[in-house]
Amino acid sequence: QVQLAEFGGGLVQAGGSLRLSCGATGSIFRLDVMGWYRQAPGKQRDLVATITTGGSTTYADSVKGRFTVSWDSANTVYLQMNSLKPDDTAIYYCKAIDCDGDHWGQGTQVTVSS
């Protein structure tokens, strides 16, 4: 089993930056993909960015050019968020995929004030 723990959420003004981190523990040698999703109040959970063990990345159109996902050798995945907008306000969830399926973190709140 894989356990995920997210850190780094908070309150920031529009135009500011935040960096989220997600540490993976447990059966991490079988991880294939890690990524970030977000869910705003009353909305569905949407993809923000993903990264594979080979370093291939995918971004939602709404965050391209502003957010960067990375994965280090300590099995921590990061989401660097720049030029934040009020529309980025949501709970951000870390997700890991292995042969057992999807694993989710508990989420961290990001609030961007205008």
N, CA, C and O atoms as a Tinker XYZ file with bonds, in Angstrom:
   456  protein
     1  N      0.826000   -1.200000    0.000000    73     2
     2  CA     0.000000    0.000000    0.000000    64     1     3
     3  C      0.862000    1.253000    0.000000    63     2     4     5
     4  O      1.969000    1.266000    0.538000    81     3
     5  N      0.343000    2.286000   -0.603000    73     3     6
     6  CA     1.021000    3.579000   -0.663000    64     5     7
     7  C      0.269000    4.569000    0.216000    63     6     8     9
     8  O     -0.956000    4.665000    0.145000    81     7
     9  N      0.993000    5.293000    1.032000    73     7    10
    10  CA     0.402000    6.365000    1.835000    64     9    11
    11  C      0.961000    7.700000    1.343000    63    10    12    13
    12  O      2.147000    7.826000    1.041000    81    11
    13  N      0.069000    8.694000    1.273000    73    11    14
    14  CA     0.450000   10.013000    0.773000    64    13    15
    15  C      0.125000   11.074000    1.813000    63    14    16    17
    16  O     -0.917000   11.018000    2.466000    81    15
    17  N      1.018000   12.034000    1.961000    73    15    18
    18  CA     0.790000   13.140000    2.884000    64    17    19
    19  C      1.163000   14.446000    2.197000    63    18    20    21
    20  O      2.296000   14.617000    1.746000    81    19
    21  N      0.198000   15.373000    2.119000    73    19    22
    22  CA     0.412000   16.653000    1.442000    64    21    23
    23  C      0.726000   17.742000    2.452000    63    22    24    25
    24  O      0.264000   17.717000    3.592000    81    23
    25  N      1.526000   18.703000    1.998000    73    23    26
    26  CA     1.886000   19.866000    2.803000    64    25    27
    27  C      1.973000   21.083000    1.896000    63    26    28    29
    28  O      2.176000   20.962000    0.687000    81    27
    29  N      1.817000   22.261000    2.500000    73    27    30
    30  CA     2.134000   23.475000    1.767000    64    29    31
    31  C      0.968000   24.355000    1.386000    63    30    32    33
    32  O      1.177000   25.425000    0.815000    81    31
    33  N     -0.247000   23.949000    1.678000    73    31    34
    34  CA    -1.374000   24.806000    1.343000    64    33    35
    35  C     -1.414000   26.031000    2.235000    63    34    36    37
    36  O     -0.662000   26.143000    3.203000    81    35
    37  N     -2.315000   26.955000    1.887000    73    35    38
    38  CA    -2.448000   28.149000    2.700000    64    37    39
    39  C     -3.197000   29.235000    1.972000    63    38    40    41
    40  O     -3.844000   29.000000    0.951000    81    39
    41  N     -3.096000   30.436000    2.523000    73    39    42
    42  CA    -3.757000   31.616000    1.972000    64    41    43
    43  C     -2.712000   32.501000    1.314000    63    42    44    45
    44  O     -1.676000   32.795000    1.911000    81    43
    45  N     -2.979000   32.924000    0.095000    73    43    46
    46  CA    -2.050000   33.780000   -0.640000    64    45    47
    47  C     -2.843000   34.787000   -1.462000    63    46    48    49
    48  O     -3.975000   34.519000   -1.862000    81    47
    49  N     -2.253000   35.928000   -1.707000    73    47    50
    50  CA    -2.902000   36.932000   -2.545000    64    49    51
    51  C     -2.749000   36.583000   -4.017000    63    50    52    53
    52  O     -1.809000   35.893000   -4.411000    81    51
    53  N     -3.668000   37.060000   -4.811000    73    51    54
    54  CA    -3.577000   36.848000   -6.255000    64    53    55
    55  C     -2.231000   37.362000   -6.767000    63    54    56    57
    56  O     -1.764000   38.430000   -6.371000    81    55
    57  N     -1.625000   36.580000   -7.650000    73    55    58
    58  CA    -0.307000   36.906000   -8.167000    64    57    59
    59  C      0.824000   36.279000   -7.390000    63    58    60    61
    60  O      1.972000   36.296000   -7.833000    81    59
    61  N      0.511000   35.729000   -6.238000    73    59    62
    62  CA     1.529000   35.120000   -5.399000    64    61    63
    63  C      1.844000   33.686000   -5.789000    63    62    64    65
    64  O      1.348000   33.171000   -6.791000    81    63
    65  N      2.680000   33.056000   -4.974000    73    63    66
    66  CA     3.137000   31.690000   -5.236000    64    65    67
    67  C      2.998000   30.822000   -4.001000    63    66    68    69
    68  O      3.040000   31.301000   -2.868000    81    67
    69  N      2.832000   29.541000   -4.251000    73    67    70
    70  CA     2.849000   28.522000   -3.206000    64    69    71
    71  C      3.502000   27.280000   -3.783000    63    70    72    73
    72  O      3.460000   27.049000   -4.991000    81    71
    73  N      4.104000   26.480000   -2.914000    73    71    74
    74  CA     4.628000   25.185000   -3.349000    64    73    75
    75  C      4.021000   24.100000   -2.473000    63    74    76    77
    76  O      4.167000   24.109000   -1.251000    81    75
    77  N      3.345000   23.176000   -3.118000    73    75    78
    78  CA     2.788000   22.021000   -2.429000    64    77    79
    79  C      3.771000   20.855000   -2.537000    63    78    80    81
    80  O      4.479000   20.706000   -3.533000    81    79
    81  N      3.793000   20.041000   -1.494000    73    79    82
    82  CA     4.602000   18.828000   -1.549000    64    81    83
    83  C      3.764000   17.642000   -1.095000    63    82    84    85
    84  O      2.827000   17.788000   -0.311000    81    83
    85  N      4.114000   16.476000   -1.598000    73    83    86
    86  CA     3.395000   15.248000   -1.263000    64    85    87
    87  C      4.422000   14.136000   -1.101000    63    86    88    89
    88  O      5.089000   13.753000   -2.062000    81    87
    89  N      4.543000   13.626000    0.105000    73    87    90
    90  CA     5.481000   12.551000    0.375000    64    89    91
    91  C      4.796000   11.206000    0.278000    63    90    92    93
    92  O      3.727000   11.001000    0.851000    81    91
    93  N      5.418000   10.285000   -0.453000    73    91    94
    94  CA     4.874000    8.930000   -0.607000    64    93    95
    95  C      5.671000    7.956000    0.244000    63    94    96    97
    96  O      6.902000    7.971000    0.227000    81    95
    97  N      4.974000    7.113000    0.984000    73    95    98
    98  CA     5.608000    6.065000    1.785000    64    97    99
    99  C      4.883000    4.749000    1.542000    63    98   100   101
   100  O      3.776000    4.731000    1.004000    81    99
   101  N      5.517000    3.644000    1.944000    73    99   102
   102  CA     4.909000    2.334000    1.731000    64   101   103
   103  C      5.517000    1.670000    0.511000    63   102   104   105
   104  O      6.734000    1.697000    0.328000    81   103
   105  N      4.681000    1.076000   -0.322000    73   103   106
   106  CA     5.141000    0.310000   -1.484000    64   105   107
   107  C      5.468000    1.221000   -2.651000    63   106   108   109
   108  O      4.885000    1.103000   -3.729000    81   107
   109  N      6.414000    2.137000   -2.425000    73   107   110
   110  CA     6.682000    3.185000   -3.410000    64   109   111
   111  C      7.443000    2.685000   -4.629000    63   110   112   113
   112  O      7.490000    3.368000   -5.652000    81   111
   113  N      8.049000    1.483000   -4.528000    73   111   114
   114  CA     8.828000    1.002000   -5.660000    64   113   115
   115  C      7.957000    0.631000   -6.840000    63   114   116   117
   116  O      8.468000    0.415000   -7.939000    81   115
   117  N      6.641000    0.552000   -6.636000    73   115   118
   118  CA     5.737000    0.184000   -7.714000    64   117   119
   119  C      4.992000    1.379000   -8.300000    63   118   120   121
   120  O      4.093000    1.207000   -9.123000    81   119
   121  N      5.361000    2.591000   -7.880000    73   119   122
   122  CA     4.655000    3.762000   -8.381000    64   121   123
   123  C      4.911000    3.971000   -9.861000    63   122   124   125
   124  O      6.035000    3.796000  -10.332000    81   123
   125  N      3.875000    4.344000  -10.597000    73   123   126
   126  CA     3.992000    4.636000  -12.024000    64   125   127
   127  C      3.809000    6.120000  -12.315000    63   126   128   129
   128  O      4.568000    6.712000  -13.083000    81   127
   129  N      2.790000    6.714000  -11.689000    73   127   130
   130  CA     2.428000    8.097000  -11.948000    64   129   131
   131  C      2.067000    8.757000  -10.615000    63   130   132   133
   132  O      1.450000    8.137000   -9.749000    81   131
   133  N      2.454000   10.003000  -10.469000    73   131   134
   134  CA     1.979000   10.813000   -9.347000    64   133   135
   135  C      1.458000   12.122000   -9.897000    63   134   136   137
   136  O      1.852000   12.556000  -10.980000    81   135
   137  N      0.573000   12.743000   -9.146000    73   135   138
   138  CA     0.035000   13.986000   -9.658000    64   137   139
   139  C     -0.812000   14.728000   -8.659000    63   138   140   141
   140  O     -0.956000   14.330000   -7.503000    81   139
   141  N     -1.367000   15.814000   -9.137000    73   139   142
   142  CA    -2.190000   16.699000   -8.324000    64   141   143
   143  C     -3.546000   16.915000   -8.987000    63   142   144   145
   144  O     -3.649000   17.095000  -10.200000    81   143
   145  N     -4.573000   16.891000   -8.156000    73   143   146
   146  CA    -5.930000   17.197000   -8.577000    64   145   147
   147  C     -6.469000   18.251000   -7.621000    63   146   148   149
   148  O     -5.924000   18.452000   -6.536000    81   147
   149  N     -7.529000   18.914000   -8.022000    73   147   150
   150  CA    -8.125000   19.899000   -7.127000    64   149   151
   151  C     -9.636000   19.876000   -7.240000    63   150   152   153
   152  O    -10.209000   19.520000   -8.270000    81   151
   153  N    -10.265000   20.274000   -6.127000    73   151   154
   154  CA   -11.719000   20.296000   -6.079000    64   153   155
   155  C    -12.162000   21.566000   -5.388000    63   154   156   157
   156  O    -11.877000   21.788000   -4.211000    81   155
   157  N    -12.866000   22.399000   -6.144000    73   155   158
   158  CA   -13.443000   23.619000   -5.597000    64   157   159
   159  C    -14.833000   23.302000   -5.053000    63   158   160   161
   160  O    -15.434000   22.305000   -5.454000    81   159
   161  N    -15.355000   24.132000   -4.146000    73   159   162
   162  CA   -16.681000   23.875000   -3.571000    64   161   163
   163  C    -17.746000   23.741000   -4.651000    63   162   164   165
   164  O    -17.855000   24.589000   -5.536000    81   163
   165  N    -18.529000   22.673000   -4.571000    73   163   166
   166  CA   -19.610000   22.462000   -5.510000    64   165   167
   167  C    -19.188000   21.981000   -6.882000    63   166   168   169
   168  O    -20.019000   21.879000   -7.785000    81   167
   169  N    -17.906000   21.682000   -7.055000    73   167   170
   170  CA   -17.411000   21.248000   -8.364000    64   169   171
   171  C    -16.772000   19.868000   -8.249000    63   170   172   173
   172  O    -16.494000   19.384000   -7.152000    81   171
   173  N    -16.547000   19.250000   -9.400000    73   171   174
   174  CA   -15.917000   17.940000   -9.413000    64   173   175
   175  C    -14.413000   18.079000   -9.215000    63   174   176   177
   176  O    -13.844000   19.162000   -9.353000    81   175
   177  N    -13.792000   16.963000   -8.890000    73   175   178
   178  CA   -12.344000   16.951000   -8.737000    64   177   179
   179  C    -11.696000   16.856000  -10.124000    63   178   180   181
   180  O    -12.001000   15.950000  -10.900000    81   179
   181  N    -10.812000   17.789000  -10.418000    73   179   182
   182  CA   -10.199000   17.892000  -11.742000    64   181   183
   183  C     -8.689000   17.718000  -11.681000    63   182   184   185
   184  O     -8.045000   18.020000  -10.676000    81   183
   185  N     -8.147000   17.224000  -12.780000    73   183   186
   186  CA    -6.702000   17.091000  -12.894000    64   185   187
   187  C     -6.031000   18.456000  -12.943000    63   186   188   189
   188  O     -6.507000   19.374000  -13.610000    81   187
   189  N     -4.923000   18.574000  -12.230000    73   187   190
   190  CA    -4.091000   19.783000  -12.315000    64   189   191
   191  C     -2.815000   19.462000  -13.091000    63   190   192   193
   192  O     -2.498000   20.115000  -14.085000    81   191
   193  N     -2.083000   18.441000  -12.619000    73   191   194
   194  CA    -0.833000   18.065000  -13.269000    64   193   195
   195  C     -0.446000   16.658000  -12.850000    63   194   196   197
   196  O     -0.726000   16.231000  -11.730000    81   195
   197  N      0.203000   15.941000  -13.761000    73   195   198
   198  CA     0.723000   14.615000  -13.440000    64   197   199
   199  C      2.144000   14.483000  -13.946000    63   198   200   201
   200  O      2.578000   15.221000  -14.831000    81   199
   201  N      2.866000   13.524000  -13.367000    73   199   202
   202  CA     4.227000   13.241000  -13.793000    64   201   203
   203  C      4.470000   11.746000  -13.659000    63   202   204   205
   204  O      4.061000   11.127000  -12.677000    81   203
   205  N      5.140000   11.170000  -14.656000    73   203   206
   206  CA     5.440000    9.742000  -14.636000    64   205   207
   207  C      6.838000    9.510000  -14.082000    63   206   208   209
   208  O      7.609000   10.450000  -13.890000    81   207
   209  N      7.156000    8.231000  -13.826000    73   207   210
   210  CA     8.493000    7.910000  -13.349000    64   209   211
   211  C      9.542000    8.281000  -14.377000    63   210   212   213
   212  O     10.704000    8.494000  -14.027000    81   211
   213  N      9.149000    8.361000  -15.647000    73   211   214
   214  CA    10.076000    8.762000  -16.692000    64   213   215
   215  C     10.204000   10.264000  -16.851000    63   214   216   217
   216  O     11.020000   10.743000  -17.638000    81   215
   217  N      9.398000   11.010000  -16.104000    73   215   218
   218  CA     9.485000   12.463000  -16.137000    64   217   219
   219  C      8.526000   13.146000  -17.088000    63   218   220   221
   220  O      8.569000   14.367000  -17.240000    81   219
   221  N      7.655000   12.375000  -17.737000    73   219   222
   222  CA     6.670000   12.990000  -18.627000    64   221   223
   223  C      5.599000   13.689000  -17.799000    63   222   224   225
   224  O      5.129000   13.159000  -16.793000    81   223
   225  N      5.221000   14.883000  -18.237000    73   223   226
   226  CA     4.263000   15.679000  -17.473000    64   225   227
   227  C      3.032000   16.001000  -18.305000    63   226   228   229
   228  O      3.082000   16.048000  -19.534000    81   227
   229  N      1.926000   16.221000  -17.602000    73   227   230
   230  CA     0.670000   16.651000  -18.187000    64   229   231
   231  C      0.102000   17.749000  -17.315000    63   230   232   233
   232  O      0.152000   17.668000  -16.087000    81   231
   233  N     -0.446000   18.792000  -17.960000    73   231   234
   234  CA    -1.028000   19.904000  -17.213000    64   233   235
   235  C     -2.421000   20.225000  -17.729000    63   234   236   237
   236  O     -2.707000   20.076000  -18.917000    81   235
   237  N     -3.271000   20.663000  -16.834000    73   235   238
   238  CA    -4.541000   21.231000  -17.248000    64   237   239
   239  C     -4.258000   22.533000  -17.986000    63   238   240   241
   240  O     -3.312000   23.248000  -17.654000    81   239
   241  N     -5.084000   22.840000  -18.994000    73   239   242
   242  CA    -4.856000   24.059000  -19.768000    64   241   243
   243  C     -4.860000   25.300000  -18.883000    63   242   244   245
   244  O     -4.134000   26.259000  -19.144000    81   243
   245  N     -5.672000   25.276000  -17.849000    73   243   246
   246  CA    -5.829000   26.457000  -17.000000    64   245   247
   247  C     -4.582000   26.781000  -16.172000    63   246   248   249
   248  O     -4.460000   27.888000  -15.647000    81   247
   249  N     -3.659000   25.828000  -16.053000    73   247   250
   250  CA    -2.467000   26.071000  -15.226000    64   249   251
   251  C     -1.171000   26.049000  -16.033000    63   250   252   253
   252  O     -0.104000   26.316000  -15.481000    81   251
   253  N     -1.241000   25.742000  -17.306000    73   251   254
   254  CA    -0.029000   25.700000  -18.135000    64   253   255
   255  C      0.689000   27.038000  -18.105000    63   254   256   257
   256  O      0.074000   28.095000  -18.243000    81   255
   257  N      1.996000   26.974000  -17.924000    73   255   258
   258  CA     2.796000   28.182000  -17.863000    64   257   259
   259  C      2.858000   28.816000  -16.481000    63   258   260   261
   260  O      3.660000   29.720000  -16.247000    81   259
   261  N      2.012000   28.345000  -15.559000    73   259   262
   262  CA     2.011000   28.907000  -14.207000    64   261   263
   263  C      2.411000   27.879000  -13.159000    63   262   264   265
   264  O      3.046000   28.226000  -12.164000    81   263
   265  N      2.050000   26.627000  -13.371000    73   263   266
   266  CA     2.327000   25.559000  -12.411000    64   265   267
   267  C      3.378000   24.617000  -12.983000    63   266   268   269
   268  O      3.447000   24.397000  -14.192000    81   267
   269  N      4.197000   24.065000  -12.085000    73   267   270
   270  CA     5.209000   23.086000  -12.478000    64   269   271
   271  C      5.194000   21.918000  -11.509000    63   270   272   273
   272  O      5.278000   22.106000  -10.295000    81   271
   273  N      5.088000   20.712000  -12.046000    73   271   274
   274  CA     5.108000   19.497000  -11.223000    64   273   275
   275  C      6.486000   18.854000  -11.347000    63   274   276   277
   276  O      7.089000   18.845000  -12.420000    81   275
   277  N      6.973000   18.318000  -10.229000    73   275   278
   278  CA     8.264000   17.642000  -10.236000    64   277   279
   279  C      8.240000   16.515000   -9.214000    63   278   280   281
   280  O      7.391000   16.485000   -8.323000    81   279
   281  N      9.195000   15.578000   -9.358000    73   279   282
   282  CA     9.225000   14.363000   -8.519000    64   281   283
   283  C     10.694000   14.108000   -8.216000    63   282   284   285
   284  O     11.495000   13.920000   -9.131000    81   283
   285  N     11.050000   14.101000   -6.930000    73   283   286
   286  CA    12.459000   13.938000   -6.600000    64   285   287
   287  C     12.784000   12.507000   -6.195000    63   286   288   289
   288  O     11.901000   11.655000   -6.107000    81   287
   289  N     14.052000   12.262000   -5.955000    73   287   290
   290  CA    14.514000   10.910000   -5.666000    64   289   291
   291  C     14.037000   10.396000   -4.316000    63   290   292   293
   292  O     14.139000    9.199000   -4.045000    81   291
   293  N     13.517000   11.276000   -3.463000    73   291   294
   294  CA    12.984000   10.869000   -2.162000    64   293   295
   295  C     11.499000   10.535000   -2.247000    63   294   296   297
   296  O     10.817000   10.419000   -1.229000    81   295
   297  N     11.005000   10.382000   -3.486000    73   295   298
   298  CA     9.595000   10.067000   -3.703000    64   297   299
   299  C      8.666000   11.108000   -3.123000    63   298   300   301
   300  O      7.642000   10.795000   -2.516000    81   299
   301  N      9.047000   12.338000   -3.325000    73   299   302
   302  CA     8.193000   13.472000   -3.001000    64   301   303
   303  C      7.842000   14.176000   -4.298000    63   302   304   305
   304  O      8.722000   14.465000   -5.108000    81   303
   305  N      6.587000   14.448000   -4.495000    73   303   306
   306  CA     6.157000   15.185000   -5.674000    64   305   307
   307  C      5.774000   16.591000   -5.247000    63   306   308   309
   308  O      5.145000   16.793000   -4.208000    81   307
   309  N      6.162000   17.555000   -6.060000    73   307   310
   310  CA     5.941000   18.958000   -5.752000    64   309   311
   311  C      5.032000   19.578000   -6.808000    63   310   312   313
   312  O      4.966000   19.122000   -7.949000    81   311
   313  N      4.341000   20.623000   -6.394000    73   311   314
   314  CA     3.596000   21.446000   -7.335000    64   313   315
   315  C      3.947000   22.900000   -7.029000    63   314   316   317
   316  O      3.480000   23.470000   -6.043000    81   315
   317  N      4.765000   23.480000   -7.878000    73   315   318
   318  CA     5.102000   24.895000   -7.753000    64   317   319
   319  C      4.026000   25.696000   -8.468000    63   318   320   321
   320  O      3.808000   25.523000   -9.667000    81   319
   321  N      3.358000   26.567000   -7.736000    73   319   322
   322  CA     2.242000   27.329000   -8.275000    64   321   323
   323  C      2.601000   28.813000   -8.253000    63   322   324   325
   324  O      2.772000   29.399000   -7.184000    81   323
   325  N      2.712000   29.410000   -9.423000    73   323   326
   326  CA     3.031000   30.832000   -9.553000    64   325   327
   327  C      1.861000   31.567000  -10.185000    63   326   328   329
   328  O      0.969000   30.955000  -10.772000    81   327
   329  N      1.877000   32.878000  -10.057000    73   327   330
   330  CA     0.826000   33.720000  -10.646000    64   329   331
   331  C     -0.555000   33.195000  -10.287000    63   330   332   333
   332  O     -1.417000   33.040000  -11.151000    81   331
   333  N     -0.754000   32.925000   -9.011000    73   331   334
   334  CA    -2.014000   32.339000   -8.569000    64   333   335
   335  C     -3.178000   33.293000   -8.776000    63   334   336   337
   336  O     -3.046000   34.512000   -8.663000    81   335
   337  N     -4.328000   32.691000   -9.083000    73   335   338
   338  CA    -5.555000   33.439000   -9.321000    64   337   339
   339  C     -6.628000   32.972000   -8.332000    63   338   340   341
   340  O     -6.542000   31.861000   -7.809000    81   339
   341  N     -7.632000   33.807000   -8.073000    73   339   342
   342  CA    -8.722000   33.358000   -7.191000    64   341   343
   343  C     -9.376000   32.068000   -7.673000    63   342   344   345
   344  O     -9.841000   31.274000   -6.854000    81   343
   345  N     -9.421000   31.843000   -8.983000    73   343   346
   346  CA   -10.003000   30.608000   -9.519000    64   345   347
   347  C     -9.188000   29.369000   -9.165000    63   346   348   349
   348  O     -9.665000   28.248000   -9.344000    81   347
   349  N     -7.987000   29.550000   -8.675000    73   347   350
   350  CA    -7.166000   28.405000   -8.247000    64   349   351
   351  C     -7.538000   27.930000   -6.843000    63   350   352   353
   352  O     -7.020000   26.918000   -6.371000    81   351
   353  N     -8.426000   28.650000   -6.182000    73   351   354
   354  CA    -8.855000   28.268000   -4.843000    64   353   355
   355  C     -9.558000   26.915000   -4.872000    63   354   356   357
   356  O    -10.524000   26.722000   -5.610000    81   355
   357  N     -9.065000   25.984000   -4.065000    73   355   358
   358  CA    -9.602000   24.629000   -4.045000    64   357   359
   359  C     -8.869000   23.814000   -2.983000    63   358   360   361
   360  O     -7.881000   24.261000   -2.401000    81   359
   361  N     -9.377000   22.619000   -2.750000    73   359   362
   362  CA    -8.600000   21.627000   -2.012000    64   361   363
   363  C     -7.769000   20.863000   -3.034000    63   362   364   365
   364  O     -8.297000   20.355000   -4.024000    81   363
   365  N     -6.473000   20.787000   -2.788000    73   363   366
   366  CA    -5.567000   20.108000   -3.706000    64   365   367
   367  C     -5.225000   18.731000   -3.141000    63   366   368   369
   368  O     -4.823000   18.592000   -1.986000    81   367
   369  N     -5.394000   17.731000   -3.980000    73   367   370
   370  CA    -5.161000   16.347000   -3.585000    64   369   371
   371  C     -4.004000   15.758000   -4.370000    63   370   372   373
   372  O     -3.882000   15.963000   -5.578000    81   371
   373  N     -3.162000   15.025000   -3.667000    73   371   374
   374  CA    -2.096000   14.266000   -4.289000    64   373   375
   375  C     -2.625000   12.880000   -4.648000    63   374   376   377
   376  O     -3.392000   12.286000   -3.890000    81   375
   377  N     -2.214000   12.375000   -5.795000    73   375   378
   378  CA    -2.640000   11.051000   -6.244000    64   377   379
   379  C     -1.439000   10.265000   -6.735000    63   378   380   381
   380  O     -0.558000   10.807000   -7.402000    81   379
   381  N     -1.412000    8.990000   -6.400000    73   379   382
   382  CA    -0.375000    8.093000   -6.891000    64   381   383
   383  C     -1.039000    6.884000   -7.526000    63   382   384   385
   384  O     -2.057000    6.396000   -7.037000    81   383
   385  N     -0.468000    6.411000   -8.600000    73   383   386
   386  CA    -1.010000    5.258000   -9.312000    64   385   387
   387  C      0.052000    4.167000   -9.368000    63   386   388   389
   388  O      1.190000    4.409000   -9.770000    81   387
   389  N     -0.341000    2.953000   -8.957000    73   387   390
   390  CA     0.525000    1.793000   -9.127000    64   389   391
   391  C     -0.328000    0.622000   -9.607000    63   390   392   393
   392  O     -1.477000    0.812000  -10.004000    81   391
   393  N      0.224000   -0.572000   -9.573000    73   391   394
   394  CA    -0.508000   -1.721000  -10.110000    64   393   395
   395  C     -1.740000   -2.073000   -9.266000    63   394   396   397
   396  O     -2.603000   -2.825000   -9.718000    81   395
   397  N     -1.824000   -1.538000   -8.052000    73   395   398
   398  CA    -2.995000   -1.781000   -7.208000    64   397   399
   399  C     -4.113000   -0.773000   -7.478000    63   398   400   401
   400  O     -5.241000   -0.957000   -7.021000    81   399
   401  N     -3.803000    0.278000   -8.212000    73   399   402
   402  CA    -4.807000    1.280000   -8.517000    64   401   403
   403  C     -4.415000    2.666000   -8.047000    63   402   404   405
   404  O     -3.235000    3.012000   -7.998000    81   403
   405  N     -5.433000    3.461000   -7.699000    73   403   406
   406  CA    -5.229000    4.856000   -7.318000    64   405   407
   407  C     -5.141000    4.983000   -5.801000    63   406   408   409
   408  O     -5.842000    4.299000   -5.055000    81   407
   409  N     -4.258000    5.881000   -5.369000    73   407   410
   410  CA    -4.113000    6.197000   -3.955000    64   409   411
   411  C     -4.187000    7.706000   -3.810000    63   410   412   413
   412  O     -3.604000    8.441000   -4.608000    81   411
   413  N     -4.900000    8.168000   -2.797000    73   411   414
   414  CA    -5.120000    9.602000   -2.623000    64   413   415
   415  C     -4.617000   10.071000   -1.264000    63   414   416   417
   416  O     -4.657000    9.334000   -0.278000    81   415
   417  N     -4.143000   11.313000   -1.234000    73   415   418
   418  CA    -3.831000   11.966000    0.014000    64   417   419
   419  C     -5.078000   12.589000    0.609000    63   418   420   421
   420  O     -6.168000   12.487000    0.044000    81   419
   421  N     -4.911000   13.238000    1.759000    73   419   422
   422  CA    -6.068000   13.784000    2.468000    64   421   423
   423  C     -6.471000   15.160000    1.957000    63   422   424   425
   424  O     -7.554000   15.647000    2.280000    81   423
   425  N     -5.617000   15.785000    1.169000    73   423   426
   426  CA    -5.921000   17.101000    0.609000    64   425   427
   427  C     -5.366000   18.235000    1.446000    63   426   428   429
   428  O     -5.203000   18.116000    2.660000    81   427
   429  N     -5.080000   19.335000    0.771000    73   427   430
   430  CA    -4.614000   20.546000    1.440000    64   429   431
   431  C     -5.300000   21.744000    0.796000    63   430   432   433
   432  O     -5.411000   21.829000   -0.427000    81   431
   433  N     -5.757000   22.664000    1.636000    73   431   434
   434  CA    -6.536000   23.808000    1.143000    64   433   435
   435  C     -5.611000   24.898000    0.609000    63   434   436   437
   436  O     -4.633000   25.278000    1.252000    81   435
   437  N     -5.945000   25.384000   -0.573000    73   435   438
   438  CA    -5.283000   26.547000   -1.156000    64   437   439
   439  C     -6.350000   27.607000   -1.381000    63   438   440   441
   440  O     -7.352000   27.365000   -2.055000    81   439
   441  N     -6.122000   28.780000   -0.809000    73   439   442
   442  CA    -7.064000   29.886000   -0.962000    64   441   443
   443  C     -6.325000   31.086000   -1.516000    63   442   444   445
   444  O     -5.327000   31.529000   -0.947000    81   443
   445  N     -6.821000   31.616000   -2.635000    73   443   446
   446  CA    -6.201000   32.769000   -3.283000    64   445   447
   447  C     -7.176000   33.934000   -3.179000    63   446   448   449
   448  O     -8.289000   33.878000   -3.702000    81   447
   449  N     -6.748000   34.978000   -2.505000    73   447   450
   450  CA    -7.595000   36.149000   -2.324000    64   449   451
   451  C     -7.356000   37.167000   -3.429000    63   450   452   453
   452  O     -6.247000   37.304000   -3.945000    81   451
   453  N     -8.413000   37.870000   -3.775000    73   451   454
   454  CA    -8.305000   38.858000   -4.868000    64   453   455
   455  C     -7.870000   40.216000   -4.343000    63   454   456
   456  O     -7.728000   41.161000   -5.118000    81   455
